[in-house]
Coordinates of C-alpha atoms in Angstrom, one line a residue:
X1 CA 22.8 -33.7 -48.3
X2 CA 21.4 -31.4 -50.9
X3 CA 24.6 -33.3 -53.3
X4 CA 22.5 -36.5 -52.8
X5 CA 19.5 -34.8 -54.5
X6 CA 20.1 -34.3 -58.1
X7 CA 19.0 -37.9 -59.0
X8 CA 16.1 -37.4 -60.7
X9 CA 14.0 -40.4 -60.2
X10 CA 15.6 -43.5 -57.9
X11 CA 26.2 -53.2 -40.8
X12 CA 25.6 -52.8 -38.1
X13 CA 24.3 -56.9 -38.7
X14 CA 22.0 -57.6 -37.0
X15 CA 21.8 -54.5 -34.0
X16 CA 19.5 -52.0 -33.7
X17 CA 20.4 -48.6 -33.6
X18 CA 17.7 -45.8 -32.3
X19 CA 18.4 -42.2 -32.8
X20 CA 17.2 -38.9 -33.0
X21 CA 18.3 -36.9 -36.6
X22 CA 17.7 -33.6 -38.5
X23 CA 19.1 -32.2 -41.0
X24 CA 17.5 -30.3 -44.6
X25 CA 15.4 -31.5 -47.5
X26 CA 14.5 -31.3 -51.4
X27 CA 12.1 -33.2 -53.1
X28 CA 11.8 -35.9 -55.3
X29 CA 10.1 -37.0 -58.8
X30 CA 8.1 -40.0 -59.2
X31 CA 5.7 -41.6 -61.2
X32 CA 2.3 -43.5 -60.0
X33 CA 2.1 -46.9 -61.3
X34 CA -1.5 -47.6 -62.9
X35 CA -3.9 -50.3 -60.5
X36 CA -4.1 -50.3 -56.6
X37 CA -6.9 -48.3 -55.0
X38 CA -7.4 -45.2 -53.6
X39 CA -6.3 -44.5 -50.4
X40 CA -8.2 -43.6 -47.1
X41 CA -7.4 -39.9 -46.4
X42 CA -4.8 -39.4 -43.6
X43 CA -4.7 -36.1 -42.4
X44 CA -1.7 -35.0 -40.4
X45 CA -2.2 -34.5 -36.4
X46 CA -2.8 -31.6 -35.3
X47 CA 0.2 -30.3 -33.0
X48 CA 3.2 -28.9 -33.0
X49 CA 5.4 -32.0 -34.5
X50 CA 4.7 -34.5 -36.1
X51 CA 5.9 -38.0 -35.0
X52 CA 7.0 -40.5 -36.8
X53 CA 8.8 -43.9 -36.4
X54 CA 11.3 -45.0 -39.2
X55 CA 12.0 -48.8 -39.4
X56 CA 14.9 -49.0 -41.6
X57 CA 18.2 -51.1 -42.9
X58 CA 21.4 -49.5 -41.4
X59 CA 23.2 -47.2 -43.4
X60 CA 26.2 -49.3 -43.7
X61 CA 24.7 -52.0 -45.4
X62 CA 25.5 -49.9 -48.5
X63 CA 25.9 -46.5 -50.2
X64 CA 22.0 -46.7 -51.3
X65 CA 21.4 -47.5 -47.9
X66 CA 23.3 -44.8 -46.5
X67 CA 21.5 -41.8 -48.8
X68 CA 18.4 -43.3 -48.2
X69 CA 19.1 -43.2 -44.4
X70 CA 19.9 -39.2 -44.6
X71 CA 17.5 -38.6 -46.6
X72 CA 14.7 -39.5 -44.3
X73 CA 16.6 -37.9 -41.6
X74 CA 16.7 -34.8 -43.8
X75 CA 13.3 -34.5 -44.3
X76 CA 11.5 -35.3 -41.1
X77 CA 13.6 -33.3 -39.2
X78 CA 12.7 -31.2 -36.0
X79 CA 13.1 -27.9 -38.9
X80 CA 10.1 -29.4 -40.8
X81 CA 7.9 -30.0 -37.8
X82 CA 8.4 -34.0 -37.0
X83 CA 10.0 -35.7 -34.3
X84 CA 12.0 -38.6 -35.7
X85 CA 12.7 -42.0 -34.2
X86 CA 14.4 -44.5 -36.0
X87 CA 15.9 -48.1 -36.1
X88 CA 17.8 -50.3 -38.3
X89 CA 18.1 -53.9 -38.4
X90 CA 18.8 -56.1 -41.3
X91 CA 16.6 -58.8 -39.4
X92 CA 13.1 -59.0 -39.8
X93 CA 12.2 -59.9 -36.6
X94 CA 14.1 -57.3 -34.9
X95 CA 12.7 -54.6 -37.3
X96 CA 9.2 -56.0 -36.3
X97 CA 9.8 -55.5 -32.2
X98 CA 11.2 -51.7 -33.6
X99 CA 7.8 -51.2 -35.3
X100 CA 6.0 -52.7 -32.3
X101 CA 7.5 -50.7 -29.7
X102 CA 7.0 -47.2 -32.6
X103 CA 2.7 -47.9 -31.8
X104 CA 3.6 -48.5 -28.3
X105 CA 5.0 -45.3 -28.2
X106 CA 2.1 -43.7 -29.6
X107 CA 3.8 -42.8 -33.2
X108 CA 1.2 -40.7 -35.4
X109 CA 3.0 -42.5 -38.7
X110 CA 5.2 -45.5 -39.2
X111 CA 7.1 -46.2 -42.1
X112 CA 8.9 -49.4 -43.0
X113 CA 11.6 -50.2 -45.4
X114 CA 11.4 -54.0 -44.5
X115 CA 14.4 -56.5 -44.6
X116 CA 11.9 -59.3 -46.1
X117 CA 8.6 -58.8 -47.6
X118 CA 6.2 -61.5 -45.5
X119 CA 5.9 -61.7 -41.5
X120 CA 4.2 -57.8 -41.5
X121 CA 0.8 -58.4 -41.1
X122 CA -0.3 -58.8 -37.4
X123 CA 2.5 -55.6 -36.9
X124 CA 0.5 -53.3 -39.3
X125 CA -3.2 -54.2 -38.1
X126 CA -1.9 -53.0 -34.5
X127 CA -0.8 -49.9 -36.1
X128 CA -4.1 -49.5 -37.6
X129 CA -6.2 -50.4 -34.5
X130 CA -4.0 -47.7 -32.8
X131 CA -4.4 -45.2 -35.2
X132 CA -1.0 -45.1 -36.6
X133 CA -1.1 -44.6 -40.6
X134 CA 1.5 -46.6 -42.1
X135 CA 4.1 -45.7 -45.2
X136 CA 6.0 -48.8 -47.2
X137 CA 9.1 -47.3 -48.6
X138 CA 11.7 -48.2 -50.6
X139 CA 10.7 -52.2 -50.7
X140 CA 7.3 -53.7 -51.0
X141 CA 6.1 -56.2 -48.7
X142 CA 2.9 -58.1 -48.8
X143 CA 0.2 -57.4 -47.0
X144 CA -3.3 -56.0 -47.5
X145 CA -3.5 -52.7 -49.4
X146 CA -6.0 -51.5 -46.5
X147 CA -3.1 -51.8 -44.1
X148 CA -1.0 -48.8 -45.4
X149 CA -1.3 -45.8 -46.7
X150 CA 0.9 -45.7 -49.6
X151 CA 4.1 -47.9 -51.0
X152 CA 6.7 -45.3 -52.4
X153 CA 8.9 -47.6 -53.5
X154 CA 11.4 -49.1 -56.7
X155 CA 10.2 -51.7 -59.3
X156 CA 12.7 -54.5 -58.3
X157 CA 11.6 -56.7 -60.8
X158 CA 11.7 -53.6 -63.8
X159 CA 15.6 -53.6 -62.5
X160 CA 15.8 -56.8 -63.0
X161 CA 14.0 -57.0 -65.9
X162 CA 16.2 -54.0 -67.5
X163 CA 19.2 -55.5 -66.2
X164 CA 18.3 -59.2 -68.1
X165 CA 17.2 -57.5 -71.4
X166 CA 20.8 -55.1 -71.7
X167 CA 22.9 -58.6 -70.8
X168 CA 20.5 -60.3 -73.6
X169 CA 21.4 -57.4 -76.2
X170 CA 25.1 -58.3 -75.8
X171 CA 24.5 -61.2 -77.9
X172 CA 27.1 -63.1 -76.4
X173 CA 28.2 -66.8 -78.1
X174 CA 27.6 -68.2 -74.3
X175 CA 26.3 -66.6 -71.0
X176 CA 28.1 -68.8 -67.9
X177 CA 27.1 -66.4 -65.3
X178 CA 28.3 -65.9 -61.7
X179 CA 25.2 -64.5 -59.3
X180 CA 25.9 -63.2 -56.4
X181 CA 22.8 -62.3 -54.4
X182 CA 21.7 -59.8 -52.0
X183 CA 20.0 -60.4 -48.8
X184 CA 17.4 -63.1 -49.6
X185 CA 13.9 -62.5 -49.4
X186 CA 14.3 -59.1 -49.8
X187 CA 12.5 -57.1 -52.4
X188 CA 15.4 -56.4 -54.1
X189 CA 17.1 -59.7 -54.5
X190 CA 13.7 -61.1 -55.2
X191 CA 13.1 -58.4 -57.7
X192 CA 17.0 -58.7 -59.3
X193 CA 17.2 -62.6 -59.2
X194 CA 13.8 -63.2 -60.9
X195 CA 15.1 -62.1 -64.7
X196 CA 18.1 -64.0 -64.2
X197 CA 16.2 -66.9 -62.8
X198 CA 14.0 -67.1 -66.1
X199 CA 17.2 -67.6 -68.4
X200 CA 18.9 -69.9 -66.0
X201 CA 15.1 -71.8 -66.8
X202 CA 14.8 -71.5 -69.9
X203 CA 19.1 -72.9 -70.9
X204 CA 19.7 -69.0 -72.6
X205 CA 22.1 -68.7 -69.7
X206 CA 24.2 -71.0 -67.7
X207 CA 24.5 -70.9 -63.6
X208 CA 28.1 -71.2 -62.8
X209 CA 27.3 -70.0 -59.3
X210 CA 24.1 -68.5 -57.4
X211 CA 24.7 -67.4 -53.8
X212 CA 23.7 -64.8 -51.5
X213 CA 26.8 -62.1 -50.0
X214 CA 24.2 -60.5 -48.5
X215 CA 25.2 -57.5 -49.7
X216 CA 28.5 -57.8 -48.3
X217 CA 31.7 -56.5 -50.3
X218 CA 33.9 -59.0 -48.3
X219 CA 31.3 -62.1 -49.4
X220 CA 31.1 -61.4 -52.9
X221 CA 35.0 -61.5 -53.3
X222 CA 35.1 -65.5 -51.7
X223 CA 32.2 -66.5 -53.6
X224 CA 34.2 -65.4 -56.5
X225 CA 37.6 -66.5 -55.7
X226 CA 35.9 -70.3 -54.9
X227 CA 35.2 -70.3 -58.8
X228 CA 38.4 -69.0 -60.1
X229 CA 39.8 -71.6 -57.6
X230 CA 37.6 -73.8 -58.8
X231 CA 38.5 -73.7 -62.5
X232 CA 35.3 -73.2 -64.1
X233 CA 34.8 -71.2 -67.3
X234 CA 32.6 -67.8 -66.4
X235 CA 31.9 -64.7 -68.5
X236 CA 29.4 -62.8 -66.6
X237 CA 29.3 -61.4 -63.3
X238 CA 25.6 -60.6 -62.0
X239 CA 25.9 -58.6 -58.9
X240 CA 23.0 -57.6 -57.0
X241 CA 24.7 -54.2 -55.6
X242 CA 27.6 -52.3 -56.4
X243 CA 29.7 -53.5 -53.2
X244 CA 29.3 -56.9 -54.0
X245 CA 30.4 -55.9 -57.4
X246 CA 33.2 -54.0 -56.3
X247 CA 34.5 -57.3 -54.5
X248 CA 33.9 -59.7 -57.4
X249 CA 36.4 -57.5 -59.6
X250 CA 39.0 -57.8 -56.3
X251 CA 38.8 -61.0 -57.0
X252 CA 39.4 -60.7 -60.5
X253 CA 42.1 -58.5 -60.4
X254 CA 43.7 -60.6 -58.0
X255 CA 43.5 -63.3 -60.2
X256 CA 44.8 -61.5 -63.4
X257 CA 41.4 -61.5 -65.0
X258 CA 40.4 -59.2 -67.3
X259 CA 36.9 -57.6 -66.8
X260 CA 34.5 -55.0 -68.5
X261 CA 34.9 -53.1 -71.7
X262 CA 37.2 -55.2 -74.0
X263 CA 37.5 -57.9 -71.0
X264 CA 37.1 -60.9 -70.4
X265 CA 34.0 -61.2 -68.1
X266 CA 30.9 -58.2 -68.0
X267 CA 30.5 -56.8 -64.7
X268 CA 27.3 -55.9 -63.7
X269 CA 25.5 -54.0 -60.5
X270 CA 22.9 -52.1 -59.0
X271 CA 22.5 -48.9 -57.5
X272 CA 24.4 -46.1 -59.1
X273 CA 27.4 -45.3 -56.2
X274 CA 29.5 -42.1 -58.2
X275 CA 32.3 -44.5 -57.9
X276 CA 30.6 -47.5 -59.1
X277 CA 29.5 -45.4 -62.1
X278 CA 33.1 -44.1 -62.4
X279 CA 34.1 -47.8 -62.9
X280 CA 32.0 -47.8 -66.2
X281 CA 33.0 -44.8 -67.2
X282 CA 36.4 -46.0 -67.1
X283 CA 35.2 -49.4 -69.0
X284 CA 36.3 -51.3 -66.1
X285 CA 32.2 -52.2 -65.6
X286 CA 29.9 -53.1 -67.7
X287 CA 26.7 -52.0 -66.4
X288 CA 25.2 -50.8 -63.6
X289 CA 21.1 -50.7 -62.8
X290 CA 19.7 -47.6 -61.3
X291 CA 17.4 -47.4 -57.4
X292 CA 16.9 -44.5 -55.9
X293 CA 17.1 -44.2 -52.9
X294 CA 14.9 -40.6 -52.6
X295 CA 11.4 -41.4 -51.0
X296 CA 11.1 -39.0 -47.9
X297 CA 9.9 -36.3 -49.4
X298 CA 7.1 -37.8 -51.1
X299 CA 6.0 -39.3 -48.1
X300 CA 5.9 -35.8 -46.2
X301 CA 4.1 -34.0 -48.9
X302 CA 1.1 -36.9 -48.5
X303 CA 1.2 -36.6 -44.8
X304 CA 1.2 -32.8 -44.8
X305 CA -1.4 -32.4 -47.5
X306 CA -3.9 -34.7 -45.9
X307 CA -5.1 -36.0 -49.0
X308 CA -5.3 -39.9 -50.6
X309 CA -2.7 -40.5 -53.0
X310 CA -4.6 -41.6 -56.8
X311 CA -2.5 -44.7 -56.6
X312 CA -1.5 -47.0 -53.4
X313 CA 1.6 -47.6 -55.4
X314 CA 3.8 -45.0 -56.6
X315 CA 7.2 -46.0 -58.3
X316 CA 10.3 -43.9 -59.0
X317 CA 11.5 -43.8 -62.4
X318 CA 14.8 -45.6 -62.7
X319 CA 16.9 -46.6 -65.5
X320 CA 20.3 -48.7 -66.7
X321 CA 23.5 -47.1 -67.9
X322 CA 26.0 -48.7 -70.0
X323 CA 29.8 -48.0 -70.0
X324 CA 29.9 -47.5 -73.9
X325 CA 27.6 -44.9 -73.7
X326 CA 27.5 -43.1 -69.8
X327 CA 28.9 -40.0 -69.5
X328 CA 30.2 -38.0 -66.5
X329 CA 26.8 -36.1 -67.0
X330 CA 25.3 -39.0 -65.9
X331 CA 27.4 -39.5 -63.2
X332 CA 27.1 -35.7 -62.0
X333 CA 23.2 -36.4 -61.8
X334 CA 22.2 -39.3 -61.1
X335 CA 25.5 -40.8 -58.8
X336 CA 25.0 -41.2 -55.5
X337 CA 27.5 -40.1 -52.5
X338 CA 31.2 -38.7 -53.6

């Protein structure tokens, strides 16, 4: 695990998957974001352990997913005093009955990385009737800010944002862009598709294409193949994670289509995979948009200290890298898996 942890900052479709985990844990640095109010003080139980119910996407919906997944499982392990019950879903309703059946249970915290950011509400005022004090992690959903303790979680639309403004500073002739989007109404895709959106609006940037894979490397590679098929023109790829990158550029390759650095078409993803940031190093990608997927430990400091966070919100520090100036530095710290 402790490889996952140098970043400094930031499928099992449709089943659920409950299990017991443990393993060890570092921590984390973050910054607050300015406005949200103070929280309510949530002191941990007294006890032995600590329980806690993770509501989660599965692991294999991506390499993100899959060090955020050990990471929680790192820290609130039986070795730091919790007792850990999870589940993963990529459906909201099914992650909903998982955080229904966590109060049920009798959970003394609940946190929720949710697969869509609306539907929560009626969940999390049973968790606070029961007692149960609530952590949003990773993605924010909306509901009242008296319904959780504390949203540690990415700036999805900063991502975005960052992503828009490096694509703008290529000062291409013509932007016909290919989006391929991740899950919708998810955080991230809402956060990722937003920038875009704006320049598809305003005539800056063409839509070729704009279609969810839903994360899926598999997905991305069709929707991509249907436009070369097609025969339209397109110089930008705009993929909302590095797997659905990674299948665009099959389809590319497939087609004899040259791509990043010197290309023909800019490659762009999110996430920071080792091996997605070894494609730019090698100028096969153009870009690739920084999450981190490290919130655990900041969670279990604010539970163990018993004290109110100064913000409601508190957002890891993320950034862009660009294959013209990334180094393996770079990849050495802020990569994620192998």
């Amino acid at each position: 695990m402790k490889k996952f942890r140098k970043l400094a900052c930031a499928v099992l479709t449709g089943a659920m998957m409950f299990s017991m985990a443990a393993c060890g844990s570092d921590s984390t640095s973050t910054t607050a974001s300015s406005g949200g109010g103070a929280a309510t003080e949530a002191p941990a139980p007294s006890g032995s352990t600590i329980k806690v119910g993770v509501v989660n996407n599965p692991p294999s919906e991506s390499g993100y997913r899959e060090a955020n997944v050990k990471d929680m499982e790192s820290v609130f392990s039986k070795e730091n005093g919790y007792e850990l019950k999870t589940a993963y879903s990529l459906k909201n309703d099914e992650q909903l009955q998982a955080a229904q059946g966590f109060i049920t249970e009798g959970v003394d915290y609940l946190l929720v990385s949710a697969a869509e950011t609306t539907g929560w509400d009626e969940v999390l005022k049973k968790a606070k009737e029961a007692g149960v004090k609530v952590y949003i992690f990773d993605r924010k959903i909306d509901v009242s800010e008296d319904l959780y303790e504390a949203m540690v979680v990415s700036d999805m639309a900063k991502e975005g944002d960052t992503a828009v403004q490096w694509l703008l500073d290529q000062n291409l002739s013509e932007y016909n862009v290919i989006h391929i989007q991740g899950a919708m109404a998810s955080d991230a895709q809402i956060g990722r598709t937003g920038a875009l959106d704006k320049q598809f609006e305003s005539g800056k940037m063409k839509k070729v294409v704009q279609q969810t894979a839903t994360w899926d490397e598999a997905e991305a590679k069709k929707i991509v193949e249907s436009v070369i098929n097609s025969g339209e023109d397109f110089n930008v790829i705009y993929a909302e994670n590095d797997g659905m990158a990674k299948g665009a550029v099959a389809a590319l390759d497939e087609a004899g289509i040259t791509h990043g650095v010197d290309g023909k078409v800019i490659v762009m993803g999110f996430d920071c995979n080792k091996w997605a940031l070894r494609e730019l190093l090698a100028g096969k990608w153009n870009y690739d948009g920084q999450c981190s997927p490290f919130q655990a430990q900041i969670i279990s400091d604010m539970i163990k200290s018993g004290k109110a966070p100064s913000s409601k919100i508190i957002i890891n520090e993320e950034k862009g890298f660009d294959a013209k100036t990334i180094t393996q530095a770079d990849i050495d710290t802020y990569g994620l898996g192998d």
